[in-house]
CSV table of C-alpha atoms in Angstrom, one decimal:
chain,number,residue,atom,x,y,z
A,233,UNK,CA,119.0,92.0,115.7
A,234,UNK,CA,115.2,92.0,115.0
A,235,UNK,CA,113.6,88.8,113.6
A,236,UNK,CA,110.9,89.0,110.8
A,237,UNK,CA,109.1,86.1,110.1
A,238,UNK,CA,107.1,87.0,106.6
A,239,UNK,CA,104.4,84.2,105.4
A,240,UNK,CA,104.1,84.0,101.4
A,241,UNK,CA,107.8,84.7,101.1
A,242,UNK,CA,108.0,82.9,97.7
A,243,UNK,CA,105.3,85.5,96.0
A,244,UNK,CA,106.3,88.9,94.6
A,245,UNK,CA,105.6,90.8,97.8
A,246,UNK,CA,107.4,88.7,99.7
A,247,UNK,CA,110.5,88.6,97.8
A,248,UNK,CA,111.0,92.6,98.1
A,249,UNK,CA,110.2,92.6,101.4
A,250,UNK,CA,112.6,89.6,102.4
A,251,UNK,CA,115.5,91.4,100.2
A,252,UNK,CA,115.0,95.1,102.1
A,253,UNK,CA,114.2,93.9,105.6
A,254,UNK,CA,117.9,92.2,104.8
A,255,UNK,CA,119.6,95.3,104.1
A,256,UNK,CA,118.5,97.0,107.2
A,257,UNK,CA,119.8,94.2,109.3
A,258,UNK,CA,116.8,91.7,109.8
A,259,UNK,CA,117.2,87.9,110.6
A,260,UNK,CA,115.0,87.0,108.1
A,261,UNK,CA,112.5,83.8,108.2
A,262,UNK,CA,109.8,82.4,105.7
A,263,UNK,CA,106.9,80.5,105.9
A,264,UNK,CA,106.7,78.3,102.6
A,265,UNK,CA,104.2,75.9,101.6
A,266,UNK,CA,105.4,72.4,101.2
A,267,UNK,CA,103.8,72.6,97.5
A,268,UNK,CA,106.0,76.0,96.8
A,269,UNK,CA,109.3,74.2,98.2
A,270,UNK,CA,110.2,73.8,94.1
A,271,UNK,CA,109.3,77.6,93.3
A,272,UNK,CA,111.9,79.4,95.2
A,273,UNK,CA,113.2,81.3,91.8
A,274,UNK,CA,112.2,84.7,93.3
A,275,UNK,CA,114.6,84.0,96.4
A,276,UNK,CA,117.4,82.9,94.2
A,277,UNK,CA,119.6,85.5,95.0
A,278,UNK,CA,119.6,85.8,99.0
A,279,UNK,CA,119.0,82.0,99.7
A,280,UNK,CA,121.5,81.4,101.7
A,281,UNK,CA,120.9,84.3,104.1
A,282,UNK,CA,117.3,83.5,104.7
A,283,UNK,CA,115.6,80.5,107.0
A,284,UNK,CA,112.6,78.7,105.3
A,285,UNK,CA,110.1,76.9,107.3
A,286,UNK,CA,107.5,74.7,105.4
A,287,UNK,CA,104.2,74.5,106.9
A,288,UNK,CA,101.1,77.0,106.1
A,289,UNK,CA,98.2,79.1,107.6
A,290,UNK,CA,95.5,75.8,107.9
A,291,UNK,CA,97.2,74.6,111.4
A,292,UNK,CA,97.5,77.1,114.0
A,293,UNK,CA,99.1,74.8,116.1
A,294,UNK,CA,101.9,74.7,114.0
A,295,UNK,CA,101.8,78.7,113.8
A,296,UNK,CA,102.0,78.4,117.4
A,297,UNK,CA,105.5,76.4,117.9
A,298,UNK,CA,107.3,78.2,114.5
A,299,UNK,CA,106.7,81.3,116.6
A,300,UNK,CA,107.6,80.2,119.8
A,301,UNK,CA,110.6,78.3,117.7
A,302,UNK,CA,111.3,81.6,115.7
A,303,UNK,CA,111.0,84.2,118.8
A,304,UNK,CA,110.3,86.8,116.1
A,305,UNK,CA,109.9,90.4,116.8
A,306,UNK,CA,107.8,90.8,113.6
A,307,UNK,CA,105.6,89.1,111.3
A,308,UNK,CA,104.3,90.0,107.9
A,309,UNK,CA,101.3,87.7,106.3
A,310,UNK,CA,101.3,87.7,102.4
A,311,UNK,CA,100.6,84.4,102.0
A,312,UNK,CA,96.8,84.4,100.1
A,313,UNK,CA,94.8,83.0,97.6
A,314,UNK,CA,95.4,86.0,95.4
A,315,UNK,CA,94.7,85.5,91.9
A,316,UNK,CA,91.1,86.7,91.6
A,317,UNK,CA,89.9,84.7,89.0
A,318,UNK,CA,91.2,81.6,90.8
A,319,UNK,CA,88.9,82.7,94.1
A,320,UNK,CA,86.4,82.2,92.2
A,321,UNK,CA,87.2,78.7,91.6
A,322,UNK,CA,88.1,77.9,94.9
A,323,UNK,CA,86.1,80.2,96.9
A,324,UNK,CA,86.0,77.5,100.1
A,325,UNK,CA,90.1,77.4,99.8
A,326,UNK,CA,90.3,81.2,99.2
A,327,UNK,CA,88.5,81.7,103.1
A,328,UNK,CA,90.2,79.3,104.9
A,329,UNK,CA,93.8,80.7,103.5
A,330,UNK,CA,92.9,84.5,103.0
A,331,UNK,CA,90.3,85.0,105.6
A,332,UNK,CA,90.9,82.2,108.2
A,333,UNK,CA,94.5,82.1,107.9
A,334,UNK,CA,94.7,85.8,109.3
A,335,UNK,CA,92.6,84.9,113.0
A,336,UNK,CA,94.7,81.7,113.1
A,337,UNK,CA,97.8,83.7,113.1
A,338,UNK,CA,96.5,86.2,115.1
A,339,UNK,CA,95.7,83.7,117.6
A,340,UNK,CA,99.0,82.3,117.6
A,341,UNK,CA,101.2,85.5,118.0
A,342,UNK,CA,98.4,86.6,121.4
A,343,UNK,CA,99.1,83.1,122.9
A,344,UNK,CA,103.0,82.8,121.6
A,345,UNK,CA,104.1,86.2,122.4
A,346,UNK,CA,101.0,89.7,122.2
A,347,UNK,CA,103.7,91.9,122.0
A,348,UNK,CA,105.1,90.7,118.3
A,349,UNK,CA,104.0,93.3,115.9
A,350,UNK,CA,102.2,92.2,113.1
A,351,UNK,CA,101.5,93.2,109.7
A,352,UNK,CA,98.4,92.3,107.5
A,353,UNK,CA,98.0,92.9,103.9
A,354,UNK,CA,94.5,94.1,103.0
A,355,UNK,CA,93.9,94.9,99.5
A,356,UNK,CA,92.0,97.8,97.4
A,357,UNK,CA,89.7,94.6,96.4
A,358,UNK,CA,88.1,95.3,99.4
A,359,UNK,CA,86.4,98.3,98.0
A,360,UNK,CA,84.7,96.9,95.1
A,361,UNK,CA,82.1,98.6,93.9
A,362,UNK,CA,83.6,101.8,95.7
A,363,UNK,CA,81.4,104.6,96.4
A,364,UNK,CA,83.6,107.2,96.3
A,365,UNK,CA,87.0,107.9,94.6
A,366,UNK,CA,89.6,107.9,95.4
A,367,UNK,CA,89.8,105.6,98.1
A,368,UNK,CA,91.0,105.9,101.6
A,369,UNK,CA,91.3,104.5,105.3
A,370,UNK,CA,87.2,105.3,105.7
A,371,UNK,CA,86.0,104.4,102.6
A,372,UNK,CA,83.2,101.3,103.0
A,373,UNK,CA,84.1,97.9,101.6
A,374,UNK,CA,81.8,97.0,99.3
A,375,UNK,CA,83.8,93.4,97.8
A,376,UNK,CA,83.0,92.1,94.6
A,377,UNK,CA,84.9,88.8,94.7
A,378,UNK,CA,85.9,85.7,97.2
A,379,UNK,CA,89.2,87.3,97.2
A,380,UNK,CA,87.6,91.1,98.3
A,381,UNK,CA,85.8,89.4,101.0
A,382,UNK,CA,88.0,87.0,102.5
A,383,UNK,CA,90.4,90.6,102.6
A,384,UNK,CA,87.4,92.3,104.6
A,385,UNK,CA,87.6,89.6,107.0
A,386,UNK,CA,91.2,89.4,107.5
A,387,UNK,CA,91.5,93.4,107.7
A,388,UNK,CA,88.4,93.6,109.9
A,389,UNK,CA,89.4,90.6,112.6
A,390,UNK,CA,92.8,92.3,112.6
A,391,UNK,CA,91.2,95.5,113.9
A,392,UNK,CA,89.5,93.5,116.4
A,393,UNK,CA,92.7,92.2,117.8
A,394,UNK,CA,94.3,95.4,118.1
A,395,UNK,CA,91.7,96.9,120.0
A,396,UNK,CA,90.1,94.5,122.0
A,397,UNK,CA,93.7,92.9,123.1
A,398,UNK,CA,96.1,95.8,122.6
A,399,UNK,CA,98.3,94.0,119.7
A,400,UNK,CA,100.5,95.8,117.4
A,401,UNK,CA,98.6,95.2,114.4
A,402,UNK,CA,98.4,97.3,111.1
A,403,UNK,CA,96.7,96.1,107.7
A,404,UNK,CA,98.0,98.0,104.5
A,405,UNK,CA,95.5,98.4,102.1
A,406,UNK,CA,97.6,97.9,98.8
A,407,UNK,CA,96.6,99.1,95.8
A,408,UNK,CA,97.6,97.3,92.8
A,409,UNK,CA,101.6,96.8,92.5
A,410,UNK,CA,103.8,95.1,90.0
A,411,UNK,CA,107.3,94.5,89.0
A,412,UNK,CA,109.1,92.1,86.5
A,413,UNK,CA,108.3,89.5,89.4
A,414,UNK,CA,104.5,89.5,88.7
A,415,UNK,CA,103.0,86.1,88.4
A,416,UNK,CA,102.0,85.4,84.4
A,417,UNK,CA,98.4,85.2,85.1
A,418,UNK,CA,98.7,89.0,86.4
A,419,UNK,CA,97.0,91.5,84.1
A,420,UNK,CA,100.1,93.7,83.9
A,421,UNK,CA,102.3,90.9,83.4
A,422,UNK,CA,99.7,89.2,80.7
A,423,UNK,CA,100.6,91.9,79.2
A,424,UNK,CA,104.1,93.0,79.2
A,425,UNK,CA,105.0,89.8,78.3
A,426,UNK,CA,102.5,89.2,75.4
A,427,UNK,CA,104.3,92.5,74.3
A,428,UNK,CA,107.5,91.0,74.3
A,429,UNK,CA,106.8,87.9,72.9
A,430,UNK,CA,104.7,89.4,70.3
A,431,UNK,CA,107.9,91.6,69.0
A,432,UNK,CA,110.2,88.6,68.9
A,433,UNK,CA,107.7,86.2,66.9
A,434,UNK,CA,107.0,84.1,69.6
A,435,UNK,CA,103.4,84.6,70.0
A,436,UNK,CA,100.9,85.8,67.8
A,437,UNK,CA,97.6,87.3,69.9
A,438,UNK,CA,96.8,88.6,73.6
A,439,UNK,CA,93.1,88.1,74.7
A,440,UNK,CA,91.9,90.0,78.0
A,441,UNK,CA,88.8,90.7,79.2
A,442,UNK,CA,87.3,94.2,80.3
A,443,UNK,CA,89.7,96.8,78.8
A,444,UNK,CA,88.2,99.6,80.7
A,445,UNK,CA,89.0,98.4,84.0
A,446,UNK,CA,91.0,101.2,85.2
A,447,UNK,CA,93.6,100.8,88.1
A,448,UNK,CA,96.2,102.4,90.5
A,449,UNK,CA,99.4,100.5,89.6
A,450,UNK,CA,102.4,100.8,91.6
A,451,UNK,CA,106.3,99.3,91.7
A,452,UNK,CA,105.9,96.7,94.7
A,453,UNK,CA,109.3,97.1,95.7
A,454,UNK,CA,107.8,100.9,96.8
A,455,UNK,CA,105.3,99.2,98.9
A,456,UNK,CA,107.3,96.3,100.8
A,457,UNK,CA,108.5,99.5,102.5
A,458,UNK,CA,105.7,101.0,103.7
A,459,UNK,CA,104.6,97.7,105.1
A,460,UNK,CA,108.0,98.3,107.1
A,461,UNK,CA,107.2,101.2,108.0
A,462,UNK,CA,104.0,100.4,109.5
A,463,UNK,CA,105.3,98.4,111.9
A,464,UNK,CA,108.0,101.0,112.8
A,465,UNK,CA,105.0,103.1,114.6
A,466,UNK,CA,104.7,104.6,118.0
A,467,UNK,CA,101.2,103.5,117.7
A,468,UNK,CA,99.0,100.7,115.4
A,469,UNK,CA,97.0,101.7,112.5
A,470,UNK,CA,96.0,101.1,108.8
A,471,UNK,CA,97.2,103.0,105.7
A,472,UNK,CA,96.4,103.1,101.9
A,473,UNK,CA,99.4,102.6,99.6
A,474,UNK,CA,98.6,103.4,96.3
A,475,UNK,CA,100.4,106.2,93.9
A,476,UNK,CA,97.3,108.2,93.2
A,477,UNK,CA,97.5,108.1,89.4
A,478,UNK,CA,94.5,106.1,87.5
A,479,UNK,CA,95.2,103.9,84.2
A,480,UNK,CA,92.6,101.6,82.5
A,481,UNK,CA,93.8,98.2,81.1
A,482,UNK,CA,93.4,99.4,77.6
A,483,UNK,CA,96.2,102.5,78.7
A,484,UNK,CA,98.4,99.4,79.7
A,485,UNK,CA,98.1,97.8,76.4
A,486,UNK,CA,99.3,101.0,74.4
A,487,UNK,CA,101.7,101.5,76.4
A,488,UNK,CA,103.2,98.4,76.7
A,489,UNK,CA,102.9,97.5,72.9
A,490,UNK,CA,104.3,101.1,71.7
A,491,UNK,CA,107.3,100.4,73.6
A,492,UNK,CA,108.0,97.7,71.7
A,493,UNK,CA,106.9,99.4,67.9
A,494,UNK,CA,103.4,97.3,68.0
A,495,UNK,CA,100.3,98.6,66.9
A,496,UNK,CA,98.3,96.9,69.3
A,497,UNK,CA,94.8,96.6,67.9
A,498,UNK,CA,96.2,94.3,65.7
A,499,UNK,CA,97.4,92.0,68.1
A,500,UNK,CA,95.0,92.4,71.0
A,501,UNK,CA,91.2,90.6,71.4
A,502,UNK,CA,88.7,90.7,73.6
A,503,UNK,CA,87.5,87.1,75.2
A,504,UNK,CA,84.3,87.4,77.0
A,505,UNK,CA,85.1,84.7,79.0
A,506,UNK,CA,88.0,86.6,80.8
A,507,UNK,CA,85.6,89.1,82.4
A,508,UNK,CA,85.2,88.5,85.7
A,509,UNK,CA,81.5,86.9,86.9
A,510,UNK,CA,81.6,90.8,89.0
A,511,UNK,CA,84.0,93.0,87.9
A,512,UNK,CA,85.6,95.8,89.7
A,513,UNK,CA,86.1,98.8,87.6
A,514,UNK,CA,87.6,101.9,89.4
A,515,UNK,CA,90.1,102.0,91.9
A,516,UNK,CA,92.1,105.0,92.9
A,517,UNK,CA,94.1,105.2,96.5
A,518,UNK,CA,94.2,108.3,98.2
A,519,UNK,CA,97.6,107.6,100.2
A,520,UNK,CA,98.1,111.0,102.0
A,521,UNK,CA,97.9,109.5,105.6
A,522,UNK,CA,100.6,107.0,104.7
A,523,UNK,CA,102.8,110.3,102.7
A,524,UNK,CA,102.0,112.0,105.8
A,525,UNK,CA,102.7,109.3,108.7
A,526,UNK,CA,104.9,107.3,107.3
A,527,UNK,CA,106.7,109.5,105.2
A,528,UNK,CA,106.2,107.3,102.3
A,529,UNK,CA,106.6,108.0,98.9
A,530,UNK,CA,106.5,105.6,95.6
A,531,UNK,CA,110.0,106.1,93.7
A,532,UNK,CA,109.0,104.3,90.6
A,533,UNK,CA,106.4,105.9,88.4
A,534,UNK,CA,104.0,104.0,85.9
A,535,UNK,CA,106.0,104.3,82.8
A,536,UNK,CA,109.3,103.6,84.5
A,537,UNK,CA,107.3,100.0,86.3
A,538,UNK,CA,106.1,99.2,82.5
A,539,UNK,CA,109.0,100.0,81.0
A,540,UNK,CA,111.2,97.5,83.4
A,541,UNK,CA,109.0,95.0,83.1
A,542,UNK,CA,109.0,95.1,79.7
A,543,UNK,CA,112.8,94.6,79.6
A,544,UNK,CA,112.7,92.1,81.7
A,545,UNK,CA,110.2,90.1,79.5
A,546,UNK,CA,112.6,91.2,76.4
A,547,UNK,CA,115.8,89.4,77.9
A,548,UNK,CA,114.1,86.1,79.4
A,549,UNK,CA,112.1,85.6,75.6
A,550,UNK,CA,114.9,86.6,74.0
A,551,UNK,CA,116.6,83.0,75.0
A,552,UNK,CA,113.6,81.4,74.2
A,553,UNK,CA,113.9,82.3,70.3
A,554,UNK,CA,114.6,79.4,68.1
């Protein structure tokens, strides 16, 4: 039986990924953060069938003996500092976790055991200010946040690993992906559940910031596959996932409020303070080497992700109603 050992298990990404590497056979561990012992409600379901470890990416000593303890044959890092906004709060935190965490690991798996395979998640942050569009494997960085550059690190020392001590190790450069497990600070999530609320009387305004941000958004239980599939390879390498199709934030908003009979301009501001110091304003992923590699292909399209997140924000407000 292979072994994964995934790190930021309790986030969105991790949660998909722990539930499918289950049901193709995996032994399946998690490294949780003491402070996220109390937020295991996206692991509800599979609990028992999954071994949690509390620790985190600061102490690569500790890496060191859970992998030695664990004996995994793979490992997935998630775990980041990923809300944007926040790495701008925190930007010393967001490199020691995002950035630092990644070489610490790294260092651990080539003294525990080289031959682990190992999966990094880069993100389409990394591209910034892209220079060309759509995006793919050779696009140049060009990050426009603590987050974006703390990913450049973690991508670019994961590179250096695989080539300069013959590792196993793939980054996937995600594009934006959702699902009704989305964290609330989360654009798409902001969103879909201001949507909701709104309908049932529960809330009476959404604010955002840059409505013409446009994005590739994707169903994230589509990606936790490719990740798999990554590290399924004869041979190491990086991919773009992304679905190819383009939406701004103000697309989201229409959507998401027509499905639910709201005219949205009467329910929606703009808050200048929500716009990001920097903001990143066009991203599109060109994902043909991972379609053509891999043999990927998103199932879920952009109205079917909306639309279930929507109804998944419809039935847990509905038991909030007075």
């Amino acid at each position: 039986m292979k072994k994964a050992l995934i790190t930021g298990i309790t986030g969105q990404d991790g949660s998909y990924l722990a539930e499918f590497l289950l049901t193709v056979g995996y032994e399946v561990h998690g490294l949780v953060r003491r402070s996220s012992l109390d937020r295991l409600d996206r692991l509800s379901a599979i609990l028992p069938r999954i071994h949690l470890h509390s620790g985190d990416l600061l102490d690569t000593m500790f890496l060191l003996r859970l992998l030695e303890r664990v004996q995994p044959t793979e490992v997935y890092n998630l775990a980041a500092v990923s809300f944007i906004p926040a790495s701008w709060e925190q930007p010393i935190l967001t490199s020691d976790v995002t950035a630092l965490g990644v070489v610490r690991m790294l260092e651990a798996l080539r003294q525990a055991d080289p031959s682990i395979r190992f999966y990094q998640a880069s993100s389409s942050e990394m591209f910034g200010r892209a220079v060309e569009t759509p995006q793919n494997e050779n696009t140049p960085f060009h990050p426009r946040s603590p987050y974006g550059v703390s990913k450049v690190y973690g991508h670019q020392i994961t590179g250096n690993y695989r080539e300069c001590f013959g590792m196993f190790a793939c980054s996937g450069i995600l594009f934006n992906h959702e699902s009704p497990r989305r964290g609330q600070e989360f654009v798409t999530r902001k969103v879909t559940q201001a949507a909701a609320r709104i309908s049932l009387g529960l809330q009476d305004r959404l604010y955002l910031g840059n409505l013409q941000a446009r994005r590739d958004w994707g169903f994230a239980g589509d990606y936790v596959k490719a990740m798999w599939l990554m590290l399924q390879q004869d041979e190491p390498d990086n991919y773009v996932v992304a679905t190819g199709v383009q939406h701004s934030v103000q697309d989201l908003v229409e959507y998401a409020f027509g499905k639910v009979g709201l005219d949205w301009p009467s329910y929606v501001k703009t808050d200048p303070s929500l716009i990001r110091p920097v903001d990143v304003v066009n991203l599109l992923g060109d994902a043909s080497k991972a379609r053509r590699v891999l043999g990927w292909e998103p199932t879920v399209t952009y109205e079917g992700l909306i639309d279930m997140m929507i109804e998944a924000d419809l039935d847990r407000e509905k038991g909030r109603r007075p």
